[in-house]
Each structure stands twice: as C-alpha cells, then as structure tokens.
Amino acid sequence: MKRHPLQLKTLNAARGNSRHSTVFTMLGSAALCLLLIACANVASLELASVSQRARALSVQAALGASRGTLLRVRLFELAILLMASVAVGAAIATWGIYALAASLPPGMALELANAIDFDTRAVLFMLVVATATWALTSLPAAWRASRANLMDALRDDTRTMLGSRSAPLLRQALAVGQVAAAVVLLIGALLYARTYIERLGLDKGFDSRGLVTLQVLPAPNASLRGEPLGDALSGVLTAHPDVIAVARTDSFPPATSGWIGGPLTIDGGAPLSQITLSYYGVTPAYFHTLGIPLVAGRWFEAHDTAAKVVVDEAFARRFWPDDSAVGSRFRVGSTGIGRVTEFEIVGVAKHVRPDRTVSEAGRDLFVFYYPMSPSRGPVSFVARLRTTNALSNMAAAVSANVDRAAIRVETVDDLYARLEGDRRLATVATAGFGTLALLIATIGIYAVMAFMVSGRRREIGVRLALGATGADIRQLVFRTSLTFLVLGALAGLTAAAAASRFIASQLYGVSPIDPTTYGVVAATVVATGALATWYPARQAARVDPAVTLRSQ
C-alpha cells in the first residue's frame, strides 16, 4: 500500500470523525443547558421584579395610565437591559475566545475546520439568541403585570399579587431547574477534567524528552549529490552535532493513519475475531531512537523485508496469552501492505500509546511495525536531540542541502498534546460552563429566597411576636431553601446518570456514573446554595415584629 507524506481530507470527511463529532455535540448540549439556566434565572428575576412593582404599576394605572402604556414602558426598560447585557456578553465572549485559543496546544488551531474567532456570524447568532431569550423570559411576565388585578395589588399582600398563588411556586420550580442543570454541567466538567488528567499521566511507551519529528516535502525534481534523498538526509542529520540518534518512518507517533482490518488468522488456522491493526513503516534505528524496549524476539535487521514485523505487547498478550508470539504468522482478512498479506512476527515491542484506542468500527486497535524500503516512502524522520532548542538548526540543516523544500519540525510532546487537544478543549469549555451555571444558579437561589423573605415579612413578624427566636426563623428559611436545593440536586443526578451513556466513549479511567464525582458535585451545589441563603435568612431573623405588624 503506497503511503503519502501529505494526506488531504474533505471537510465532510473531517466532520465525520466520530470522536470530534461527539465532543462538539457535547459542547453544544452544554451551551444549550447553560442557556436554559440563564433563561430560568431571568424568568425568575422578572417574576420577582413584577411582583415587587405590582403596587406601583397599579397606582399608575389608577392615575390614568393605560395597560398598553405600562407594557411599552416595561418593554423599553427590558430592551435597555438587553442591550447592556449583549455588550457585556460580547466583551466576556471576546476575552474568552482569545483565552481559549491561547490554551490550545501548538499547531492545533491550524488543524481546526473553523478558526476560533469572533466574527460577524457569531455576533448575529448572539443577538438572535439574546433576543429570543428576552422574548421568552420577559414578555410573559410584562404582559401578566399589565393584566394584574388592581385591588389585589393595592392590598399590598404579596401572596395575592398578580391574582394568583402560582408565581412563588413557579419561581421555586425555576430554581429547582437551575440547580438540576448546574449539577449536570458540573458533573460533565468534572468527569472530563478527570479524564484529561488521567490521559496526561498515561505512559507513552518511550521517553519523549528531546524527541522531534521532521518532515520534508521536496520539489518533484529535488536531489542531493545524486543519492536518494531519504538516505542522503539521514546522513546529514546523523552527522549533525545536536543529534543523538535519527531514524526514518512513514508515520510519526502517536499517529495511526495507516491501518488494515478484518478477521485475524494465525498460523493458517480458522479466522478469529475482527481486529484493526495500525502499522508504522520504520528503519531499524527507529526503536533505538525512540527508546522503545524490546519485550521478546529481536529488532529488524538489514535484510528483513516487509513480511517481517514487530508487534506491540498488547497484540501479543491478546492473541498469545500463554505462548510467545515470536515466530508466528498472521494475516488480517485478504488485505496487507503492498504485495504482503501474511506477516511473520520477529519481535515484540512495548506498547506505544497511539492516537486512538479503538477503530472507527469500535473494534480493538493494535500496532505493528514493518521495515520500510530505504528508497521509497516519505522523507520523514524522528530524531533525538541533545536539546529541543536545536529545532531551528534541524530545519536549517535540511534547507542547506535541499532546494525548494517545505520543512516541518515539531516535538513529539507537541504531537501528543494535540492528541489530547479536543479533550483539553472540552475540559476548559465544560469547566467554564459549569462555573457559570453554578454562579447563575446561586444568584437564582438568592433571588428566590430574598423575595420569599420579603413576601413573608408579616408571617415572620407574627412568628416572632408569638415567641419564635431568630434561630427559629433562620432555620425556617434554610429548611425552605434546602428543600428545593435537594430536589434540584436529585433531579440533576438523575439526569446526569441518564445522559452518561452519551459521554461514556469520551471518558478514560473514570466511570460515567462515578459515585465520588456525583457526591462531590451534589455537595458543592447544595453547600453553595445554602451559602446564598445565609443573607436572606439573616435579614429574616432581624425583622422587627412591631414595625411589621404596624405597617400591615
């Protein structure tokens, strides 16, 4: 199978990558969940605002203001708030976009199908979303305020404001929904953060310090002193004072761009399970350059052909658990590399972490190496340097010997960082969404409890006049708050457990239903909500019963 150093993909093919599609679907769902929290918060605050202003609106109506006038004035006020919110949101979004782009691994931004920026389409989308949010959350409350019963409002009894007892229950239901959504987002953020940390700690299978990759794309007629370009450049790099070791390869770690799949047949036996084998074409010096340990057998020798392969230990353990894999022959379906369809194992190498753990079809993915032809294949090298500060020296050494060549030099650590780039992006984004969700939910809880205390001042005054203490009042407020905090947390835990199967494929080293994660998030949300209740409870305990009852 002919390999090319530069592989182009259509945009549709790039979008078809299942892992990236799942990540961005998850991010879109998280953004929608955060938007719903914001809508619930705005609706709750708007209901509270309308209730607080019901008496003033009724007085204005009694003095001759029409309901249409009151509605237009309220809509104008809300439009001013909308524009201010959009301006603040745009400023925060601009800062967030630049911060997110700066956090990406080197070179990853160039590989994205769309640039991370703040363009006209993003502005228009933000305006549409903000307007829709405003319409859904503010217009119903404003319309209801214009239709309020004047006599009920003038009685100044909050329990009968707007002619219904449903408003307080609706605000509490919205608070429960905010808490539930915040729990879901925080669980997702913590699971992704733990996955990212777990994968960063994975053993690559070799020492990546000082390892760099060098890819040369020469002009079609490029040559070097009449010798094959790959061999000549190998000599140039080997003689360079900054280079400790160098080898050619057709695929840089952790890439697994070349693979074959099908039923596995060992030593001519019956076909076994479907597998996917990813392969690297390498020169014999490759294993020494990377420092990959030999588990069994031998490395390649100069006379070995592509039929002789070195497999990784994961492959050997899976299909030769009790025997040595060295000396066995295998084939995968009827496919192979070039004209070779059956391979003989001459060695077993330590497992090197590839760019994926399963193939697109969900089958197990294993790795093997075959000797690449010195006169064919891409002009790509992996080298171990004395210091990575010599990267520019590598490019200069090649440029001095090859005319009209495109040269790309990167560290292997940067390649692995890009491997986890999508998970890093998901971790940063979900952490930001979760933090905002917790902040908004906390504000919503505070607003609901503050309004509840304000609306029940007469009840609180009566309780204090009958002998209740400040501690009793604080306990009453906290008990009410904890009721919908716990309800929201339980609803959020249930929703997160139901949605866990959608993100299970994106996790590593942590269960999608991890008790520790769920417990920490639930405790954090409840504790934060209780903290938001502290000030309203403190104000409730300070109510003067004499003043309250006299005003009623």
Short mmCIF file of N, CA and C in Angstrom, two decimals, residues 121-227:
data_model
loop_
_atom_site.label_atom_id
_atom_site.label_comp_id
_atom_site.label_asym_id
_atom_site.label_seq_id
_atom_site.Cartn_x
_atom_site.Cartn_y
_atom_site.Cartn_z
N ARG A 121 -20.87 36.32 11.98
CA ARG A 121 -21.87 35.28 12.20
C ARG A 121 -22.09 35.03 13.68
N ALA A 122 -20.99 35.05 14.44
CA ALA A 122 -21.12 34.84 15.89
C ALA A 122 -21.89 35.98 16.54
N VAL A 123 -21.64 37.21 16.08
CA VAL A 123 -22.36 38.37 16.63
C VAL A 123 -23.85 38.26 16.33
N LEU A 124 -24.18 37.93 15.08
CA LEU A 124 -25.59 37.80 14.71
C LEU A 124 -26.27 36.68 15.49
N PHE A 125 -25.55 35.56 15.65
CA PHE A 125 -26.12 34.45 16.41
C PHE A 125 -26.37 34.86 17.86
N MET A 126 -25.41 35.60 18.44
CA MET A 126 -25.56 36.05 19.82
C MET A 126 -26.77 36.98 19.95
N LEU A 127 -26.95 37.89 18.98
CA LEU A 127 -28.10 38.80 19.03
C LEU A 127 -29.42 38.04 18.92
N VAL A 128 -29.47 37.04 18.03
CA VAL A 128 -30.69 36.25 17.88
C VAL A 128 -31.01 35.50 19.17
N VAL A 129 -29.98 34.88 19.76
CA VAL A 129 -30.20 34.12 21.00
C VAL A 129 -30.62 35.06 22.13
N ALA A 130 -29.96 36.21 22.24
CA ALA A 130 -30.30 37.16 23.30
C ALA A 130 -31.72 37.68 23.14
N THR A 131 -32.11 37.98 21.90
CA THR A 131 -33.47 38.48 21.66
C THR A 131 -34.51 37.41 21.98
N ALA A 132 -34.22 36.17 21.55
CA ALA A 132 -35.15 35.08 21.83
C ALA A 132 -35.27 34.83 23.33
N THR A 133 -34.14 34.90 24.03
CA THR A 133 -34.16 34.73 25.48
C THR A 133 -34.98 35.82 26.14
N TRP A 134 -34.78 37.04 25.68
CA TRP A 134 -35.54 38.18 26.22
C TRP A 134 -37.03 38.00 25.98
N ALA A 135 -37.39 37.58 24.77
CA ALA A 135 -38.80 37.42 24.43
C ALA A 135 -39.45 36.31 25.26
N LEU A 136 -38.73 35.20 25.42
CA LEU A 136 -39.32 34.06 26.13
C LEU A 136 -39.44 34.30 27.63
N THR A 137 -38.52 35.07 28.19
CA THR A 137 -38.49 35.23 29.64
C THR A 137 -39.13 36.51 30.14
N SER A 138 -39.11 37.57 29.36
CA SER A 138 -39.58 38.87 29.84
C SER A 138 -40.99 39.22 29.39
N LEU A 139 -41.32 38.90 28.15
CA LEU A 139 -42.63 39.30 27.63
C LEU A 139 -43.80 38.69 28.42
N PRO A 140 -43.75 37.39 28.76
CA PRO A 140 -44.89 36.85 29.52
C PRO A 140 -45.11 37.56 30.85
N ALA A 141 -44.01 37.83 31.58
CA ALA A 141 -44.14 38.49 32.87
C ALA A 141 -44.64 39.93 32.70
N ALA A 142 -44.13 40.63 31.68
CA ALA A 142 -44.57 42.01 31.45
C ALA A 142 -46.05 42.04 31.06
N TRP A 143 -46.48 41.12 30.23
CA TRP A 143 -47.89 41.06 29.86
C TRP A 143 -48.76 40.74 31.07
N ARG A 144 -48.29 39.82 31.90
CA ARG A 144 -49.06 39.47 33.08
C ARG A 144 -49.17 40.65 34.05
N ALA A 145 -48.09 41.42 34.15
CA ALA A 145 -48.11 42.60 35.03
C ALA A 145 -49.13 43.62 34.54
N SER A 146 -49.23 43.79 33.21
CA SER A 146 -50.19 44.76 32.69
C SER A 146 -51.63 44.31 32.88
N ARG A 147 -51.82 43.01 33.13
CA ARG A 147 -53.16 42.46 33.32
C ARG A 147 -53.48 42.24 34.79
N ALA A 148 -52.63 42.75 35.71
CA ALA A 148 -52.81 42.48 37.14
C ALA A 148 -54.10 43.07 37.66
N ASN A 149 -54.65 42.43 38.71
CA ASN A 149 -55.85 42.92 39.39
C ASN A 149 -55.45 44.07 40.30
N LEU A 150 -56.02 45.27 40.06
CA LEU A 150 -55.59 46.46 40.77
C LEU A 150 -55.90 46.37 42.26
N MET A 151 -57.05 45.88 42.62
CA MET A 151 -57.43 45.84 44.04
C MET A 151 -56.52 44.90 44.82
N ASP A 152 -56.19 43.73 44.23
CA ASP A 152 -55.29 42.81 44.93
C ASP A 152 -53.92 43.43 45.14
N ALA A 153 -53.43 44.13 44.13
CA ALA A 153 -52.11 44.74 44.24
C ALA A 153 -52.10 45.84 45.29
N LEU A 154 -53.19 46.65 45.34
CA LEU A 154 -53.23 47.75 46.30
C LEU A 154 -53.35 47.27 47.73
N ARG A 155 -53.80 46.02 47.93
CA ARG A 155 -53.85 45.49 49.30
C ARG A 155 -52.44 45.26 49.85
N ASP A 156 -51.42 45.24 48.95
CA ASP A 156 -50.03 45.07 49.36
C ASP A 156 -49.80 43.72 50.02
N ASP A 157 -50.55 42.71 49.60
CA ASP A 157 -50.35 41.35 50.12
C ASP A 157 -49.65 40.54 49.03
N THR A 158 -48.40 40.22 49.25
CA THR A 158 -47.59 39.56 48.22
C THR A 158 -48.18 38.21 47.82
N ARG A 159 -48.86 37.58 48.74
CA ARG A 159 -49.38 36.26 48.44
C ARG A 159 -50.50 36.32 47.39
N THR A 160 -51.12 37.50 47.23
CA THR A 160 -52.19 37.62 46.25
C THR A 160 -51.80 38.48 45.06
N MET A 161 -50.55 38.91 45.00
CA MET A 161 -50.13 39.74 43.88
C MET A 161 -50.29 38.97 42.57
N LEU A 162 -50.64 39.70 41.52
CA LEU A 162 -50.88 39.16 40.18
C LEU A 162 -52.06 38.20 40.18
N GLY A 163 -52.86 38.22 41.26
CA GLY A 163 -54.09 37.46 41.25
C GLY A 163 -53.92 35.97 41.33
N SER A 164 -52.74 35.47 41.76
CA SER A 164 -52.54 34.03 41.78
C SER A 164 -51.48 33.67 42.80
N ARG A 165 -51.61 32.46 43.32
CA ARG A 165 -50.58 31.94 44.22
C ARG A 165 -49.53 31.14 43.47
N SER A 166 -49.66 31.09 42.15
CA SER A 166 -48.75 30.23 41.37
C SER A 166 -47.37 30.85 41.16
N ALA A 167 -47.25 32.19 41.26
CA ALA A 167 -45.97 32.83 40.97
C ALA A 167 -44.86 32.36 41.90
N PRO A 168 -45.07 32.31 43.25
CA PRO A 168 -43.99 31.80 44.10
C PRO A 168 -43.61 30.37 43.77
N LEU A 169 -44.62 29.53 43.49
CA LEU A 169 -44.32 28.14 43.14
C LEU A 169 -43.54 28.06 41.84
N LEU A 170 -43.88 28.92 40.88
CA LEU A 170 -43.17 28.93 39.61
C LEU A 170 -41.72 29.34 39.81
N ARG A 171 -41.48 30.35 40.66
CA ARG A 171 -40.10 30.77 40.92
C ARG A 171 -39.30 29.65 41.58
N GLN A 172 -39.91 28.95 42.51
CA GLN A 172 -39.22 27.85 43.16
C GLN A 172 -38.95 26.70 42.17
N ALA A 173 -39.92 26.45 41.27
CA ALA A 173 -39.70 25.41 40.25
C ALA A 173 -38.55 25.79 39.33
N LEU A 174 -38.49 27.07 38.97
CA LEU A 174 -37.37 27.53 38.13
C LEU A 174 -36.05 27.38 38.85
N ALA A 175 -36.03 27.66 40.17
CA ALA A 175 -34.80 27.49 40.95
C ALA A 175 -34.39 26.03 40.99
N VAL A 176 -35.35 25.13 41.15
CA VAL A 176 -35.04 23.69 41.14
C VAL A 176 -34.44 23.30 39.80
N GLY A 177 -35.01 23.80 38.70
CA GLY A 177 -34.47 23.51 37.38
C GLY A 177 -33.06 24.03 37.20
N GLN A 178 -32.78 25.22 37.71
CA GLN A 178 -31.42 25.77 37.62
C GLN A 178 -30.42 24.90 38.37
N VAL A 179 -30.80 24.48 39.56
CA VAL A 179 -29.91 23.63 40.36
C VAL A 179 -29.65 22.32 39.63
N ALA A 180 -30.71 21.71 39.07
CA ALA A 180 -30.56 20.45 38.36
C ALA A 180 -29.62 20.60 37.16
N ALA A 181 -29.82 21.66 36.37
CA ALA A 181 -28.97 21.87 35.20
C ALA A 181 -27.53 22.14 35.61
N ALA A 182 -27.33 22.90 36.69
CA ALA A 182 -25.97 23.16 37.17
C ALA A 182 -25.29 21.87 37.60
N VAL A 183 -26.03 20.98 38.25
CA VAL A 183 -25.46 19.70 38.66
C VAL A 183 -25.01 18.89 37.44
N VAL A 184 -25.85 18.85 36.40
CA VAL A 184 -25.49 18.11 35.19
C VAL A 184 -24.22 18.67 34.56
N LEU A 185 -24.14 20.00 34.42
CA LEU A 185 -22.96 20.61 33.80
C LEU A 185 -21.71 20.39 34.64
N LEU A 186 -21.82 20.52 35.95
CA LEU A 186 -20.65 20.33 36.80
C LEU A 186 -20.17 18.89 36.80
N ILE A 187 -21.09 17.94 36.75
CA ILE A 187 -20.68 16.53 36.67
C ILE A 187 -19.93 16.28 35.36
N GLY A 188 -20.47 16.80 34.25
CA GLY A 188 -19.76 16.65 32.98
C GLY A 188 -18.39 17.29 33.00
N ALA A 189 -18.29 18.49 33.58
CA ALA A 189 -17.00 19.18 33.65
C ALA A 189 -15.99 18.39 34.48
N LEU A 190 -16.43 17.87 35.62
CA LEU A 190 -15.51 17.12 36.48
C LEU A 190 -15.10 15.81 35.85
N LEU A 191 -16.02 15.13 35.17
CA LEU A 191 -15.67 13.87 34.50
C LEU A 191 -14.65 14.12 33.39
N TYR A 192 -14.84 15.19 32.63
CA TYR A 192 -13.89 15.49 31.56
C TYR A 192 -12.53 15.90 32.13
N ALA A 193 -12.55 16.66 33.22
CA ALA A 193 -11.28 17.07 33.83
C ALA A 193 -10.51 15.85 34.33
N ARG A 194 -11.21 14.92 34.96
CA ARG A 194 -10.54 13.72 35.45
C ARG A 194 -10.02 12.87 34.30
N THR A 195 -10.79 12.79 33.20
CA THR A 195 -10.33 12.06 32.03
C THR A 195 -9.06 12.68 31.46
N TYR A 196 -9.05 13.98 31.35
CA TYR A 196 -7.89 14.69 30.80
C TYR A 196 -6.66 14.45 31.66
N ILE A 197 -6.83 14.53 32.98
CA ILE A 197 -5.70 14.30 33.88
C ILE A 197 -5.21 12.86 33.78
N GLU A 198 -6.15 11.91 33.70
CA GLU A 198 -5.77 10.51 33.58
C GLU A 198 -4.98 10.25 32.31
N ARG A 199 -5.42 10.83 31.20
CA ARG A 199 -4.73 10.58 29.93
C ARG A 199 -3.37 11.27 29.87
N LEU A 200 -3.25 12.41 30.53
CA LEU A 200 -1.94 13.06 30.57
C LEU A 200 -0.93 12.20 31.31
N GLY A 201 -1.39 11.43 32.27
CA GLY A 201 -0.49 10.58 33.05
C GLY A 201 -0.19 9.24 32.41
N LEU A 202 -0.79 8.96 31.23
CA LEU A 202 -0.54 7.67 30.58
C LEU A 202 0.91 7.57 30.10
N ASP A 203 1.43 6.36 30.19
CA ASP A 203 2.78 6.09 29.71
C ASP A 203 2.78 6.04 28.19
N LYS A 204 3.63 6.82 27.55
CA LYS A 204 3.72 6.80 26.09
C LYS A 204 4.35 5.51 25.58
N GLY A 205 5.10 4.84 26.41
CA GLY A 205 5.80 3.64 25.99
C GLY A 205 7.25 3.91 25.63
N PHE A 206 7.68 5.18 25.72
CA PHE A 206 9.05 5.55 25.43
C PHE A 206 9.32 6.91 26.07
N ASP A 207 10.59 7.29 26.09
CA ASP A 207 10.98 8.58 26.65
C ASP A 207 10.90 9.63 25.55
N SER A 208 9.95 10.59 25.70
CA SER A 208 9.74 11.58 24.66
C SER A 208 10.60 12.82 24.82
N ARG A 209 11.40 12.90 25.86
CA ARG A 209 12.22 14.09 26.06
C ARG A 209 13.28 14.20 24.96
N GLY A 210 13.30 15.35 24.31
CA GLY A 210 14.28 15.58 23.26
C GLY A 210 13.92 14.98 21.92
N LEU A 211 12.77 14.34 21.80
CA LEU A 211 12.38 13.73 20.54
C LEU A 211 11.67 14.75 19.65
N VAL A 212 12.08 14.81 18.38
CA VAL A 212 11.45 15.71 17.43
C VAL A 212 11.13 14.94 16.16
N THR A 213 10.16 15.44 15.42
CA THR A 213 9.82 14.88 14.12
C THR A 213 10.17 15.91 13.05
N LEU A 214 10.59 15.42 11.91
CA LEU A 214 11.00 16.29 10.81
C LEU A 214 10.44 15.72 9.53
N GLN A 215 9.62 16.50 8.85
CA GLN A 215 9.00 16.08 7.60
C GLN A 215 9.45 17.01 6.49
N VAL A 216 9.92 16.43 5.40
CA VAL A 216 10.44 17.19 4.27
C VAL A 216 9.57 16.92 3.06
N LEU A 217 9.06 17.97 2.46
CA LEU A 217 8.27 17.86 1.23
C LEU A 217 9.07 18.54 0.12
N PRO A 218 9.93 17.79 -0.57
CA PRO A 218 10.81 18.41 -1.58
C PRO A 218 10.08 18.66 -2.89
N ALA A 219 10.70 19.48 -3.71
CA ALA A 219 10.19 19.67 -5.07
C ALA A 219 10.31 18.35 -5.82
N PRO A 220 9.47 18.12 -6.85
CA PRO A 220 9.49 16.81 -7.53
C PRO A 220 10.84 16.41 -8.08
N ASN A 221 11.66 17.37 -8.50
CA ASN A 221 12.96 17.04 -9.10
C ASN A 221 14.12 17.24 -8.13
N ALA A 222 13.82 17.29 -6.80
CA ALA A 222 14.89 17.55 -5.84
C ALA A 222 15.82 16.34 -5.75
N SER A 223 17.10 16.60 -5.60
CA SER A 223 18.08 15.53 -5.41
C SER A 223 19.21 16.08 -4.55
N LEU A 224 20.04 15.18 -4.08
CA LEU A 224 21.14 15.59 -3.20
C LEU A 224 22.36 14.76 -3.55
N ARG A 225 23.30 15.39 -4.28
CA ARG A 225 24.56 14.75 -4.66
C ARG A 225 24.32 13.41 -5.36
N GLY A 226 23.18 13.30 -6.09
CA GLY A 226 22.93 12.10 -6.86
C GLY A 226 22.46 10.92 -6.04
N GLU A 227 22.31 11.06 -4.75
CA GLU A 227 21.89 9.95 -3.90
C GLU A 227 20.38 10.05 -3.64
#
